[in-house]
PDB file of C-alpha atoms in Angstrom:
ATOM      1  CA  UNK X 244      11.176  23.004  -4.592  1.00 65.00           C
ATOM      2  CA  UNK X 245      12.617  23.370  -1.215  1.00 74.00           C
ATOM      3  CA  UNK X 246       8.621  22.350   0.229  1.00 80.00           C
ATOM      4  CA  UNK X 247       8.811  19.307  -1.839  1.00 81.00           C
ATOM      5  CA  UNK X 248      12.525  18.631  -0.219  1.00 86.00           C
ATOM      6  CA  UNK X 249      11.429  18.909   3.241  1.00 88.00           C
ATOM      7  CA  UNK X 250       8.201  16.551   2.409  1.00 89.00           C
ATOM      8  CA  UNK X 251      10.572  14.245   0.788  1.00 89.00           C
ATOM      9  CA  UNK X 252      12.806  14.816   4.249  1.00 91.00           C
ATOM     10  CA  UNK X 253       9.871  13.954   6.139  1.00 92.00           C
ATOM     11  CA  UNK X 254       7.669  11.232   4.556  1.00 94.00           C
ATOM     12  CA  UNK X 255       9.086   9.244   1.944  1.00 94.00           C
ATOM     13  CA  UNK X 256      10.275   6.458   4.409  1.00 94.00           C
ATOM     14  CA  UNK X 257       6.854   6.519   6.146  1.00 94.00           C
ATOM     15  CA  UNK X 258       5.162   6.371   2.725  1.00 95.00           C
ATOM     16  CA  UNK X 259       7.128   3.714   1.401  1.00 95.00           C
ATOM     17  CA  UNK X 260       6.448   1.269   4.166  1.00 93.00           C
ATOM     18  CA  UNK X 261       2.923   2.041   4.123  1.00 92.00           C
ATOM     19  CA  UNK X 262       3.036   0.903   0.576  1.00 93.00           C
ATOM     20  CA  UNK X 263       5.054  -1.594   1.113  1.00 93.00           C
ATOM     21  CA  UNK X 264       2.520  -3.338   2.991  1.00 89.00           C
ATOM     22  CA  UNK X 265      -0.143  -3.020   0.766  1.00 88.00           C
ATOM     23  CA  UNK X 266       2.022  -4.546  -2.863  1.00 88.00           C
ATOM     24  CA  UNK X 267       4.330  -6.735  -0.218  1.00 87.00           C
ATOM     25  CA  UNK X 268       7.345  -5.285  -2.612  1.00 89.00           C
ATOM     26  CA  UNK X 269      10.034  -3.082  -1.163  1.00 91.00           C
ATOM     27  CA  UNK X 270      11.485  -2.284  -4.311  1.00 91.00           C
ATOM     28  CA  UNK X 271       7.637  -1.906  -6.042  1.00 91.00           C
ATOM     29  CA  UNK X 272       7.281   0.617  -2.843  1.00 94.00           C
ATOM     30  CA  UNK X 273       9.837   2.429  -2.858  1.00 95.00           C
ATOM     31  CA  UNK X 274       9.442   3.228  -7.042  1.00 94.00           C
ATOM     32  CA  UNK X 275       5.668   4.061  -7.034  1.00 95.00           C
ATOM     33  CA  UNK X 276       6.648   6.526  -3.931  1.00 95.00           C
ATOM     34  CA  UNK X 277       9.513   8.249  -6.069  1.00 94.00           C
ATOM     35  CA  UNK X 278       6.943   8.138  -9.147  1.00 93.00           C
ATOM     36  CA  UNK X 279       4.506  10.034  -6.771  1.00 94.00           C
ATOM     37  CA  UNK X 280       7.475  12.805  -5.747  1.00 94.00           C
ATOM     38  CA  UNK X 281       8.165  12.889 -10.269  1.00 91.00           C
ATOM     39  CA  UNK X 282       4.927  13.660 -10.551  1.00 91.00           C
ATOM     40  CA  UNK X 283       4.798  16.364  -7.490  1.00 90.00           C
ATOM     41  CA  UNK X 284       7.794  18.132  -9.001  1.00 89.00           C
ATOM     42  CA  UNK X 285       6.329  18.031 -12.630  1.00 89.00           C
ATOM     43  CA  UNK X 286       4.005  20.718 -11.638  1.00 85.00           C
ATOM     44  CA  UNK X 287       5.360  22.535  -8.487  1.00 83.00           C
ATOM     45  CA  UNK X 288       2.928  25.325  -8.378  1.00 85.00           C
ATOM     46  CA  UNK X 289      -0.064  22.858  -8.522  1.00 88.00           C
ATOM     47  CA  UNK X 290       1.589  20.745  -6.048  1.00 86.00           C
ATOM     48  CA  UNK X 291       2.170  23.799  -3.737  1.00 86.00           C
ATOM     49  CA  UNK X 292      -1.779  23.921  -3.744  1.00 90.00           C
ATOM     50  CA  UNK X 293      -2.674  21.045  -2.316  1.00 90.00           C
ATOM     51  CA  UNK X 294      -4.101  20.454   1.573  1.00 91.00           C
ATOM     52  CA  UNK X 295      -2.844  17.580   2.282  1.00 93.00           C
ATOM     53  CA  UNK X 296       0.581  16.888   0.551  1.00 93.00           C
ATOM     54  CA  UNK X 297       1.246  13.606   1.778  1.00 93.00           C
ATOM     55  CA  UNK X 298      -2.038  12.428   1.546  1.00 93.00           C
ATOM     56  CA  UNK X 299      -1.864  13.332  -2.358  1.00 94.00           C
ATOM     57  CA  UNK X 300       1.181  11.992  -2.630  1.00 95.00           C
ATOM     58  CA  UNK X 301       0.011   8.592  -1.090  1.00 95.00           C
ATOM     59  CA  UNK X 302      -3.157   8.315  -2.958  1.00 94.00           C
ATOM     60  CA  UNK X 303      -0.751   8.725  -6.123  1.00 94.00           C
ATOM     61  CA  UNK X 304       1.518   6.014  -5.273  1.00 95.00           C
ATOM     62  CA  UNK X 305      -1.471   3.723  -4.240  1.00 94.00           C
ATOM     63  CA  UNK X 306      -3.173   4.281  -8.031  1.00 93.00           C
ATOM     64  CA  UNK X 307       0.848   3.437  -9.477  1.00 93.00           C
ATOM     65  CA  UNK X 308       0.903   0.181  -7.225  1.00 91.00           C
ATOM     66  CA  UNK X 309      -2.803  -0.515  -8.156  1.00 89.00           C
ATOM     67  CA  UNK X 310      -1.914   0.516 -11.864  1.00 87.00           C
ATOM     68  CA  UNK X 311       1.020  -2.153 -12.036  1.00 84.00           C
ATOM     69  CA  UNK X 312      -0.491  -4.683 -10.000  1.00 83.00           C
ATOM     70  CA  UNK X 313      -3.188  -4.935 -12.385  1.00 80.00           C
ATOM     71  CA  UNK X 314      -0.437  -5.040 -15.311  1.00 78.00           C
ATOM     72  CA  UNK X 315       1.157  -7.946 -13.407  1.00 73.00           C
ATOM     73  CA  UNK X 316      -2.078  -9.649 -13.508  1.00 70.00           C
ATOM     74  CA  UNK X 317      -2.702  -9.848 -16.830  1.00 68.00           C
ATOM     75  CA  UNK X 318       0.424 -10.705 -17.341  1.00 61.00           C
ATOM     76  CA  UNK X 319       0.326 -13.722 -15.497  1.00 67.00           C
ATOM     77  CA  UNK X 320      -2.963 -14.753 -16.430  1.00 63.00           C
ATOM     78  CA  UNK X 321      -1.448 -14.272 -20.444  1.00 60.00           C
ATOM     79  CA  UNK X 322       1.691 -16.369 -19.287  1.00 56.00           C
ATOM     80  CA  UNK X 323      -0.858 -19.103 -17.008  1.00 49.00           C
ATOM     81  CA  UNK X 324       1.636 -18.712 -13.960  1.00 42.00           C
ATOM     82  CA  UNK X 325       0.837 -19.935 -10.485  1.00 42.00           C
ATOM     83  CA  UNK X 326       1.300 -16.541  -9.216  1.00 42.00           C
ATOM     84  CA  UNK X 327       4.704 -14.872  -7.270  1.00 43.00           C
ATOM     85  CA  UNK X 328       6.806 -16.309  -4.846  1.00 47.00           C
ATOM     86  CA  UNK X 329       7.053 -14.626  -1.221  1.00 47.00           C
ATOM     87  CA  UNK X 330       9.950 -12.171  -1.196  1.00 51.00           C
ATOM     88  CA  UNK X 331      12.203 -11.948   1.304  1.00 48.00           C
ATOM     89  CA  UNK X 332      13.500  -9.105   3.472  1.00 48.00           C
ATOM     90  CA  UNK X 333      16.032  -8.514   5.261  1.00 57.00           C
ATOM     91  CA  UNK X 334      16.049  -7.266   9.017  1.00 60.00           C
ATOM     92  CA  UNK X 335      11.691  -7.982   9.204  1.00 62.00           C
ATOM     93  CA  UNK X 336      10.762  -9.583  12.539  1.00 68.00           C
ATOM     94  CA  UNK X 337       8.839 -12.633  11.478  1.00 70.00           C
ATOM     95  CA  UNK X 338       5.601 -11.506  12.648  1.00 68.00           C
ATOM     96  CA  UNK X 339       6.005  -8.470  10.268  1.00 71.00           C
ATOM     97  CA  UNK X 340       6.708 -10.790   7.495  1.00 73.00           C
ATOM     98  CA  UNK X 341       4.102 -12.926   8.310  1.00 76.00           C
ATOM     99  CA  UNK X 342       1.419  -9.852   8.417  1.00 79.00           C
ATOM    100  CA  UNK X 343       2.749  -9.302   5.139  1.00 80.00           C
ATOM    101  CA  UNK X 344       2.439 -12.408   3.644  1.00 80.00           C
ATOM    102  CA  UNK X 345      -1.101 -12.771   5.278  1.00 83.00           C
ATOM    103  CA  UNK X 346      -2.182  -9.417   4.126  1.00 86.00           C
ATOM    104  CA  UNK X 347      -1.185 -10.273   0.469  1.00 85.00           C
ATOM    105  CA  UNK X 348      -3.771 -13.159   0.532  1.00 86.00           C
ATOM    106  CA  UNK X 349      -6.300 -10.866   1.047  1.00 89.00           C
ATOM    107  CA  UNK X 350      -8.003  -9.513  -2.484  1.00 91.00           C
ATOM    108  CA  UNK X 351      -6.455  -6.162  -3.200  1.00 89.00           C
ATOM    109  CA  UNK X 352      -9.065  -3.979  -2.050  1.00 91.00           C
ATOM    110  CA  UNK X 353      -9.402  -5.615   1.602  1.00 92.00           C
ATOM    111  CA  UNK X 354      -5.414  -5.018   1.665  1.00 91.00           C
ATOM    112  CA  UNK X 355      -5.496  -1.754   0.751  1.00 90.00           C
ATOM    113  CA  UNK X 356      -8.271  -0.336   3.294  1.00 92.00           C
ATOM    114  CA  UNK X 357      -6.631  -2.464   5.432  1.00 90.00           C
ATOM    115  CA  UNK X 358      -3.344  -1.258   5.453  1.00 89.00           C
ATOM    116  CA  UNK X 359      -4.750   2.346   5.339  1.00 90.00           C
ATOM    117  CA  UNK X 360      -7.095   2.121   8.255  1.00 89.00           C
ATOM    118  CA  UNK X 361      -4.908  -0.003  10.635  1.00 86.00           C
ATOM    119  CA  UNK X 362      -1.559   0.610   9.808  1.00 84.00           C
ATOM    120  CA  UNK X 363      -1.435   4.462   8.302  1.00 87.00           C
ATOM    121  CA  UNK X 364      -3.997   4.681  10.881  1.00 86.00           C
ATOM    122  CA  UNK X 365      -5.894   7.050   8.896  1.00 90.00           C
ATOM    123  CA  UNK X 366      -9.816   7.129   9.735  1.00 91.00           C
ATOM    124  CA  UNK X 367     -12.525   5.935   7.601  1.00 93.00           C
ATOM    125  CA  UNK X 368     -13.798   8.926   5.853  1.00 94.00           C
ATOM    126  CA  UNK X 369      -9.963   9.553   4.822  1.00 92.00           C
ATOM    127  CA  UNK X 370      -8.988   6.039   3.337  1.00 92.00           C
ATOM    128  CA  UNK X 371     -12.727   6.487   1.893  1.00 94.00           C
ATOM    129  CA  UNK X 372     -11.434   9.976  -0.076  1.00 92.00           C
ATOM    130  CA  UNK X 373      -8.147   8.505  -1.220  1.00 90.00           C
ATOM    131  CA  UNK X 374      -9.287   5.548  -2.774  1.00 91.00           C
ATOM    132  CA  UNK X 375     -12.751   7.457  -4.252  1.00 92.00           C
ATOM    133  CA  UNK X 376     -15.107   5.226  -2.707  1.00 93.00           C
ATOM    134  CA  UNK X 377     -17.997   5.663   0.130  1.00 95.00           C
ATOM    135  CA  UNK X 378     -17.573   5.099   3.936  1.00 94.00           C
ATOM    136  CA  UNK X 379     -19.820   2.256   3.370  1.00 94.00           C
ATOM    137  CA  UNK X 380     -17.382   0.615   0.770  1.00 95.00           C
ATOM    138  CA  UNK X 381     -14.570   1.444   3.390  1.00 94.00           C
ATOM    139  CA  UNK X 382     -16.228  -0.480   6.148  1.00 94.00           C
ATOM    140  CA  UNK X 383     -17.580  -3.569   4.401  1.00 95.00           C
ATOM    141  CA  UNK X 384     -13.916  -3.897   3.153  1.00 94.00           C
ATOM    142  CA  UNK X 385     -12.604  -3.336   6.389  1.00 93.00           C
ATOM    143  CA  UNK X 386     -15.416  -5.856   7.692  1.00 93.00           C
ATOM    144  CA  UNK X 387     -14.374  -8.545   5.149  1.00 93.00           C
ATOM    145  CA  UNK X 388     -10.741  -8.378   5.568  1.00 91.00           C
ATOM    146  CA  UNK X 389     -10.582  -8.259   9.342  1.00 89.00           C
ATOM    147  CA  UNK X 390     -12.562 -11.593   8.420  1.00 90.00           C
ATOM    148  CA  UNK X 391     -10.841 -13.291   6.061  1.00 89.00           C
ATOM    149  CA  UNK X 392      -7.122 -12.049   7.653  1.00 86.00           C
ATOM    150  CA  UNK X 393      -7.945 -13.015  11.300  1.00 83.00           C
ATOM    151  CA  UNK X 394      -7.287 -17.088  10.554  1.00 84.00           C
ATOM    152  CA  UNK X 395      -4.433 -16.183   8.064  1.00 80.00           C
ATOM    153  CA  UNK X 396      -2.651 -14.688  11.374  1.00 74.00           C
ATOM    154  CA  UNK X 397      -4.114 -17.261  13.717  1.00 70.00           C
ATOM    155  CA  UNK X 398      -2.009 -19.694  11.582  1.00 61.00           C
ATOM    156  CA  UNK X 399       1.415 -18.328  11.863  1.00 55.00           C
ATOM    157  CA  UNK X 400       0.309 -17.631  15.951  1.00 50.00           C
ATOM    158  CA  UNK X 401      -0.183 -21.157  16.205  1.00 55.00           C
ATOM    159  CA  UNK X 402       2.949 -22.179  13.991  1.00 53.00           C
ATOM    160  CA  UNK X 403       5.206 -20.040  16.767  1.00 46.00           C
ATOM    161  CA  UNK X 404       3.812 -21.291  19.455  1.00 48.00           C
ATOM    162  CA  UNK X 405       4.459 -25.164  17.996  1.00 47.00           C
ATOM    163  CA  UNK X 406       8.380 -24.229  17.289  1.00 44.00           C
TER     164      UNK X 406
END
């Protein structure tokens, strides 16, 4: 218990803005972390097992995030909306905002290898193992987003620059 405190201590804030830029929800962050500590302190002794603590708990909060984005999906699919509005929130530079809002353009897999690779900074073979997919997959995501993100952010460069 007092290993899962210290983690908590240590890594919940850094976990929930990793996964707040891959949903672009602070609130949607910050629960799918907490659901990934729940789940850590449902079965301590397995928990205490693991290698890589953070790591587990990460790739647990991505599958909650992935789990409920796909919910929220077919929700608005059933309901025929346009799709959500941009959140706002407070105390975000701009340019962080406007990563944000670039990076949620992007299809959810691009976002997610994405946000592992560049921001978590974790290498390829890792974000490969968390989300259960080869290197290869990694990279062509990686490939494809750096693609289809670079004019998204060229954009808001250029809308600065014009101000």
């Amino acid at each position: 218990m007092d290993d899962v405190r210290e983690l908590y201590d240590g890594c919940y804030r850094r976990l929930v803005a990793q996964l707040f830029v891959v949903c672009g929800n602070l609130a949607e962050a910050e629960d799918a972390v907490q659901e990934a500590f729940i789940r850590a302190l449902e079965k301590p002794r397995r928990f205490s097992e693991i290698e890589n603590p953070e790591g587990w708990l990460r790739t647990v909060a991505l599958n909650i995030v992935r789990s409920r984005f796909r919910r929220a999906a077919t929700f608005q699919r059933l309901m025929r909306r346009t799709g959500p509005t941009a959140d706002s929130v407070p105390g975000l530079s701009p340019d962080h905002v406007a990563l944000v809002d670039a990076l949620r353009r992007l299809p959810w897999e691009q976002r997610e290898v994405i946000t592992l690779h560049h921001i978590v900074d974790l290498p390829v073979r890792e974000v490969a193992a968390q989300l259960g997919v080869p290197e290869g997959t990694v990279k062509a995501r990686l490939a494809r987003g750096r693609t289809r993100l670079g004019p998204l952010v060229r954009d808001f460069v250029e809308e600065v620059d014009h101000v």
